[in-house]
Amino acid sequence: MRAILSALFLYAAYSVVKTITTAQALSMEVVGIKPGISQGLLNLNLKMRIINKLYPVTLNSISGSVLLNDKKVGIINYNNNDQIPTGTNLILVPVIFDPLLDTANIITIISAEGFKNIRVNGFVTIDNIQLPYDNEILRSEPFKKFIDADKL
């Protein structure tokens, strides 16, 4: 019984150390928005820069909400199991939204409140370790990010 408890304790300690190491070794940031057209409908992709300082990892998934002035206007449900090598990497993450309903919602929010910010709030899973994720994309004053349709 002691051997089983010791093994469980060691595994738990290993999991905690791996989670902390992975979280410290990766930096993920939305650096732009790339609009596109798919099947005749406007779609948006978030351009994400991933800086991996450690060893190659697997980006299992990114899930969450895209928020305009803290109100949900789209979702992210990215499940690609991308291999992220050491260094700086760029990926495109599609935003799922209804072009008619969500566009009307966006217009209503901006009309009522003006434009304050756009951000992503959710979770990222790396090497099967789920971590919280919160990233501001655009802010009204000053604009730190940009919309970039030409480059990945």
XYZ file of N, CA and C in Angstrom:
456
model
N 0.821 -1.193 0.000
C 0.000 0.000 0.000
C 0.865 1.257 0.000
N 1.953 1.228 0.789
C 2.854 2.379 0.825
C 3.496 2.628 -0.533
N 3.833 1.549 -1.236
C 4.458 1.688 -2.553
C 3.497 2.372 -3.524
N 2.227 2.019 -3.457
C 1.230 2.627 -4.338
C 1.067 4.102 -3.998
N 0.969 4.431 -2.706
C 0.856 5.822 -2.293
C 2.084 6.630 -2.688
N 3.260 6.033 -2.534
C 4.499 6.714 -2.928
C 4.521 6.972 -4.430
N 4.103 5.978 -5.214
C 4.066 6.129 -6.668
C 3.074 7.218 -7.072
N 1.901 7.247 -6.435
C 0.907 8.283 -6.730
C 1.431 9.668 -6.365
N 2.099 9.772 -5.244
C 2.678 11.048 -4.822
C 3.742 11.516 -5.805
N 4.625 10.604 -6.227
C 5.678 10.967 -7.175
C 5.081 11.396 -8.520
N 4.037 10.688 -8.961
C 3.386 11.061 -10.221
C 2.732 12.439 -10.104
N 2.087 12.709 -8.976
C 1.461 14.023 -8.764
C 2.520 15.117 -8.750
N 3.634 14.865 -8.082
C 4.718 15.857 -8.043
C 5.282 16.088 -9.444
N 5.470 15.006 -10.211
C 5.950 15.121 -11.591
C 4.982 15.952 -12.431
N 3.681 15.719 -12.287
C 2.671 16.451 -13.051
C 2.702 17.940 -12.726
N 2.852 18.275 -11.450
C 2.907 19.684 -11.041
C 4.157 20.350 -11.618
N 5.296 19.696 -11.527
C 6.549 20.249 -12.051
C 6.451 20.421 -13.568
N 5.890 19.433 -14.263
C 5.749 19.515 -15.718
C 4.825 20.669 -16.109
N 3.732 20.849 -15.385
C 2.797 21.938 -15.671
C 3.476 23.287 -15.489
N 4.202 23.461 -14.397
C 4.888 24.731 -14.132
C 5.963 24.981 -15.188
N 6.729 23.961 -15.533
C 7.790 24.103 -16.535
C 7.210 24.470 -17.893
N 6.136 23.782 -18.295
C 5.503 24.061 -19.585
C 4.948 25.470 -19.614
N 4.273 25.900 -18.561
C 3.688 27.245 -18.508
C 4.770 28.321 -18.573
N 5.913 28.088 -17.960
C 6.987 29.076 -17.966
C 7.748 29.097 -19.284
N 7.757 27.980 -20.004
C 8.554 27.871 -21.219
C 7.838 28.405 -22.454
N 6.509 28.567 -22.397
C 5.751 28.998 -23.562
C 5.178 30.390 -23.375
N 5.168 31.129 -24.472
C 4.506 32.424 -24.503
C 3.598 32.415 -25.727
N 2.291 32.648 -25.520
C 1.335 32.688 -26.624
C 0.666 34.045 -26.633
N 0.616 34.664 -27.824
C 0.024 35.988 -27.918
C -0.667 36.143 -29.263
N -1.865 36.709 -29.242
C -2.551 37.044 -30.479
C -1.897 38.322 -31.001
N -1.370 38.265 -32.229
C -0.648 39.410 -32.778
C -1.370 40.054 -33.960
N -2.526 39.525 -34.332
C -3.261 40.126 -35.436
C -4.510 39.345 -35.765
N -5.283 39.906 -36.655
C -6.518 39.289 -37.125
C -6.419 39.194 -38.638
N -6.681 38.032 -39.185
C -6.620 37.850 -40.625
C -8.010 37.494 -41.132
N -8.693 38.449 -41.770
C -10.006 38.137 -42.339
C -9.857 37.307 -43.606
N -10.888 36.561 -43.909
C -10.891 35.760 -45.121
C -12.314 35.462 -45.542
N -12.449 34.751 -46.653
C -13.765 34.345 -47.133
C -13.726 32.845 -47.354
N -14.695 32.150 -46.790
C -14.816 30.706 -46.933
C -16.261 30.389 -47.266
N -16.473 29.691 -48.363
C -17.812 29.324 -48.828
C -18.710 30.558 -48.941
N -18.146 31.649 -49.408
C -18.908 32.873 -49.621
C -19.205 33.676 -48.371
N -18.688 33.239 -47.205
C -18.938 33.938 -45.945
C -17.636 34.484 -45.376
N -17.744 35.630 -44.740
C -16.592 36.222 -44.064
C -16.206 35.364 -42.868
N -14.919 35.106 -42.729
C -14.447 34.434 -41.525
C -13.241 35.180 -40.991
N -12.949 34.973 -39.737
C -11.810 35.619 -39.091
C -10.896 34.557 -38.515
N -9.610 34.807 -38.628
C -8.603 33.952 -38.015
C -7.733 34.816 -37.122
N -7.437 34.311 -35.943
C -6.508 34.995 -35.059
C -5.106 34.517 -35.391
N -4.208 35.468 -35.613
C -2.815 35.137 -35.861
C -2.132 35.068 -34.500
N -1.651 33.869 -34.132
C -1.038 33.686 -32.817
C 0.450 33.405 -32.962
N 1.235 34.128 -32.150
C 2.672 33.896 -32.087
C 2.932 33.052 -30.843
N 3.635 31.957 -31.037
C 3.980 31.066 -29.931
C 5.501 31.039 -29.828
N 6.000 31.414 -28.668
C 7.442 31.355 -28.420
C 7.676 30.202 -27.456
N 8.415 29.206 -27.922
C 8.698 28.006 -27.148
C 10.174 28.013 -26.770
N 10.449 28.165 -25.481
C 11.829 28.285 -25.003
C 12.432 26.960 -24.553
N 11.640 25.893 -24.554
C 12.121 24.656 -23.954
C 12.353 23.590 -25.020
N 11.539 22.612 -25.068
C 11.654 21.476 -25.975
C 10.370 21.413 -26.801
N 10.372 20.705 -27.931
C 9.149 20.612 -28.726
C 7.973 20.107 -27.885
N 6.822 20.746 -28.078
C 5.610 20.382 -27.349
C 4.467 20.201 -28.343
N 3.383 19.624 -27.862
C 2.183 19.474 -28.675
C 1.133 20.455 -28.181
N 0.685 21.325 -29.068
C -0.431 22.224 -28.767
C -1.691 21.441 -29.109
N -2.307 20.853 -28.078
C -3.480 20.016 -28.298
C -4.696 20.825 -28.719
N -4.986 21.900 -27.986
C -6.207 22.651 -28.299
C -6.174 24.045 -27.683
N -7.012 24.892 -28.255
C -7.297 26.210 -27.689
C -8.809 26.349 -27.740
N -9.407 26.673 -26.610
C -10.854 26.877 -26.595
C -11.162 28.099 -25.741
N -12.228 28.785 -26.125
C -12.590 29.959 -25.348
C -13.532 30.863 -26.099
N -13.695 32.047 -25.556
C -14.604 33.038 -26.112
C -13.821 34.235 -26.620
N -14.317 34.811 -27.720
C -13.814 36.084 -28.201
C -14.780 37.130 -27.670
N -14.252 38.105 -26.924
C -15.082 39.082 -26.227
C -14.848 40.487 -26.772
N -15.934 41.190 -27.034
C -15.896 42.602 -27.402
C -16.498 43.365 -26.239
N -15.718 44.244 -25.623
C -16.176 44.976 -24.425
C -16.728 44.009 -23.379
N -16.068 42.864 -23.218
C -16.431 41.812 -22.257
C -17.751 41.112 -22.578
N -18.205 41.190 -23.821
C -19.412 40.474 -24.263
C -19.017 39.522 -25.380
N -19.482 38.287 -25.280
C -19.104 37.240 -26.223
C -19.638 37.523 -27.622
N -18.719 37.493 -28.618
C -19.113 37.699 -30.010
C -18.626 36.562 -30.911
N -17.965 35.578 -30.341
C -17.494 34.432 -31.112
C -16.811 33.445 -30.188
N -16.494 32.272 -30.733
C -15.812 31.253 -29.930
C -14.628 30.693 -30.713
N -13.730 30.100 -29.969
C -12.594 29.386 -30.543
C -12.695 27.948 -30.062
N -12.597 27.015 -30.995
C -12.575 25.600 -30.658
C -11.558 24.942 -31.589
N -10.293 25.146 -31.282
C -9.173 24.729 -32.130
C -8.577 23.448 -31.560
N -8.697 22.355 -32.295
C -8.176 21.056 -31.860
C -7.314 20.481 -32.977
N -6.035 20.846 -32.992
C -5.187 20.442 -34.111
C -4.028 19.536 -33.721
N -3.685 19.455 -32.461
C -2.515 18.694 -32.016
C -1.265 19.088 -32.802
N -1.015 20.409 -32.902
C 0.154 20.927 -33.619
C 1.427 20.643 -32.843
N 2.453 20.223 -33.557
C 3.775 20.075 -32.958
C 4.451 21.446 -33.006
N 4.803 21.978 -31.849
C 5.418 23.298 -31.749
C 6.902 23.114 -31.420
N 7.776 23.351 -32.417
C 9.211 23.208 -32.142
C 9.731 24.369 -31.302
N 10.944 24.232 -30.835
C 11.586 25.313 -30.093
C 11.757 26.511 -31.017
N 11.514 27.712 -30.488
C 11.648 28.927 -31.279
C 10.324 29.654 -31.387
N 10.221 30.553 -32.371
C 9.020 31.351 -32.594
C 8.218 30.738 -33.725
N 6.921 30.554 -33.488
C 6.031 29.933 -34.456
C 4.775 30.773 -34.607
N 4.185 30.771 -35.796
C 2.915 31.444 -36.048
C 1.885 30.418 -36.481
N 0.670 30.530 -35.910
C -0.434 29.679 -36.341
C -1.669 30.555 -36.529
N -2.594 30.086 -37.355
C -3.883 30.749 -37.520
C -4.942 29.941 -36.796
N -5.716 30.619 -35.950
C -6.774 29.976 -35.180
C -8.105 30.571 -35.626
N -8.981 29.741 -36.223
C -10.253 30.285 -36.703
C -11.202 30.651 -35.569
N -11.919 31.759 -35.773
C -12.958 32.194 -34.845
C -14.287 31.735 -35.427
N -15.091 31.076 -34.615
C -16.399 30.600 -35.051
C -17.433 31.641 -34.642
N -18.132 32.171 -35.639
C -19.182 33.136 -35.347
C -20.200 33.111 -36.476
N -21.394 33.554 -36.177
C -22.459 33.652 -37.165
C -22.352 35.028 -37.809
N -22.039 35.094 -39.111
C -21.829 36.406 -39.735
C -23.029 37.350 -39.614
N -24.232 36.823 -39.583
C -25.403 37.696 -39.480
C -25.711 38.065 -38.033
N -25.917 37.069 -37.193
C -26.295 37.342 -35.804
C -25.180 38.031 -35.026
N -23.958 37.499 -35.139
C -22.861 38.079 -34.361
C -22.466 39.455 -34.883
N -22.583 39.678 -36.191
C -22.313 41.015 -36.724
C -23.324 42.018 -36.184
N -24.599 41.622 -36.138
C -25.622 42.505 -35.553
C -25.325 42.762 -34.081
N -24.886 41.741 -33.363
C -24.531 41.881 -31.951
C -23.347 42.837 -31.790
N -22.344 42.723 -32.654
C -21.175 43.602 -32.607
C -21.595 45.050 -32.836
N -22.443 45.271 -33.833
C -22.914 46.636 -34.123
C -23.674 47.201 -32.928
N -24.520 46.375 -32.296
C -25.282 46.816 -31.124
C -24.354 47.191 -29.975
N -23.339 46.365 -29.715
C -22.400 46.631 -28.622
C -21.640 47.932 -28.872
N -21.125 48.100 -30.079
C -20.343 49.308 -30.386
C -21.232 50.549 -30.367
N -22.473 50.414 -30.858
C -23.395 51.557 -30.849
C -23.716 51.997 -29.424
N -23.899 51.024 -28.531
C -24.297 51.337 -27.157
C -23.117 51.781 -26.295
N -21.946 51.159 -26.471
C -20.828 51.380 -25.555
C -19.587 51.984 -26.201
N -19.544 52.029 -27.510
C -18.302 52.394 -28.175
C -17.374 51.193 -28.184
N -16.193 51.368 -28.725
C -15.213 50.284 -28.768
C -14.230 50.437 -27.617
N -14.156 49.422 -26.754
C -13.213 49.445 -25.633
C -12.067 48.464 -25.862
N -12.415 47.191 -26.083
C -11.370 46.204 -26.310
C -11.936 44.912 -26.899
N -11.044 44.130 -27.462
C -11.348 42.768 -27.911
C -10.333 41.881 -27.222
N -10.793 40.761 -26.672
C -9.854 39.839 -26.039
C -10.342 38.409 -26.169
N -9.449 37.492 -25.913
C -9.750 36.063 -25.915
C -9.603 35.572 -24.485
N -10.581 34.798 -24.023
C -10.548 34.244 -22.675
C -10.938 32.780 -22.766
N -10.092 31.889 -22.271
C -10.409 30.461 -22.332
C -9.276 29.621 -21.793
N -9.014 28.523 -22.503
C -8.005 27.558 -22.063
C -7.169 27.110 -23.244
N -5.919 26.799 -22.969
C -5.024 26.197 -23.941
C -4.536 24.878 -23.331
N -4.484 23.833 -24.150
C -4.002 22.536 -23.679
C -2.710 22.213 -24.416
N -1.637 22.056 -23.646
C -0.306 21.788 -24.187
C 0.216 20.523 -23.530
N 0.615 19.554 -24.355
C 1.068 18.250 -23.836
C 0.062 17.683 -22.839
N -1.219 17.803 -23.179
C -2.340 17.309 -22.371
C -2.447 17.987 -21.008
N -1.855 19.172 -20.869
C -1.968 19.959 -19.645
C -2.800 21.183 -19.982
N -3.940 21.342 -19.315
C -4.823 22.473 -19.584
C -4.430 23.662 -18.710
N -4.250 24.817 -19.359
C -3.859 26.037 -18.669
C -4.825 27.158 -19.041
N -5.110 28.083 -18.127
C -5.981 29.224 -18.469
C -5.272 30.147 -19.456
N -6.074 30.832 -20.292
C -5.522 31.745 -21.282
C -6.393 32.989 -21.369
N -5.767 34.153 -21.302
C -6.481 35.432 -21.410
C -5.546 36.391 -22.133
N -5.987 36.924 -23.279
C -5.118 37.785 -24.075
C -5.921 38.905 -24.708
N -5.527 40.136 -24.442
C -6.154 41.282 -25.092
C -5.599 41.395 -26.513
N -6.497 41.568 -27.485
C -6.091 41.665 -28.881
C -5.990 43.124 -29.303
N -7.051 43.869 -29.105
C -7.094 45.288 -29.466
C -7.651 46.086 -28.306
N -7.122 47.272 -28.137
C -7.628 48.185 -27.122
C -7.870 49.521 -27.801
N -8.902 50.239 -27.367
C -9.256 51.486 -28.041
C -8.166 52.545 -27.939
N -7.521 52.677 -26.801
C -6.494 53.711 -26.612
C -5.251 53.130 -25.987
N -4.127 53.179 -26.562
C -3.885 53.297 -27.990
C -3.979 51.935 -28.650
N -4.094 51.878 -29.963
C -4.104 50.595 -30.663
C -2.702 50.021 -30.610
N -2.573 48.865 -29.950
C -1.263 48.232 -29.865
C -1.118 47.132 -30.904
N -2.219 46.607 -31.347
C -2.198 45.520 -32.318
C -2.811 46.041 -33.613
N -2.889 45.206 -34.616
C -3.402 45.674 -35.881
C -4.111 44.548 -36.615
N -4.927 44.936 -37.579
C -5.566 43.967 -38.462
C -4.653 43.798 -39.654
N -4.303 42.572 -39.952
C -3.330 42.293 -40.993
C -3.886 41.222 -41.919
N -4.331 41.607 -43.094
C -4.922 40.663 -44.033
C -3.904 40.054 -44.965
N -2.699 40.601 -45.046
C -1.752 40.180 -46.067
C -0.721 39.190 -45.606
N -0.433 39.117 -44.318
C 0.672 38.292 -43.845
C 0.188 37.292 -42.814
N 0.842 36.149 -42.773
C 0.560 35.196 -41.697
C 1.565 35.412 -40.626
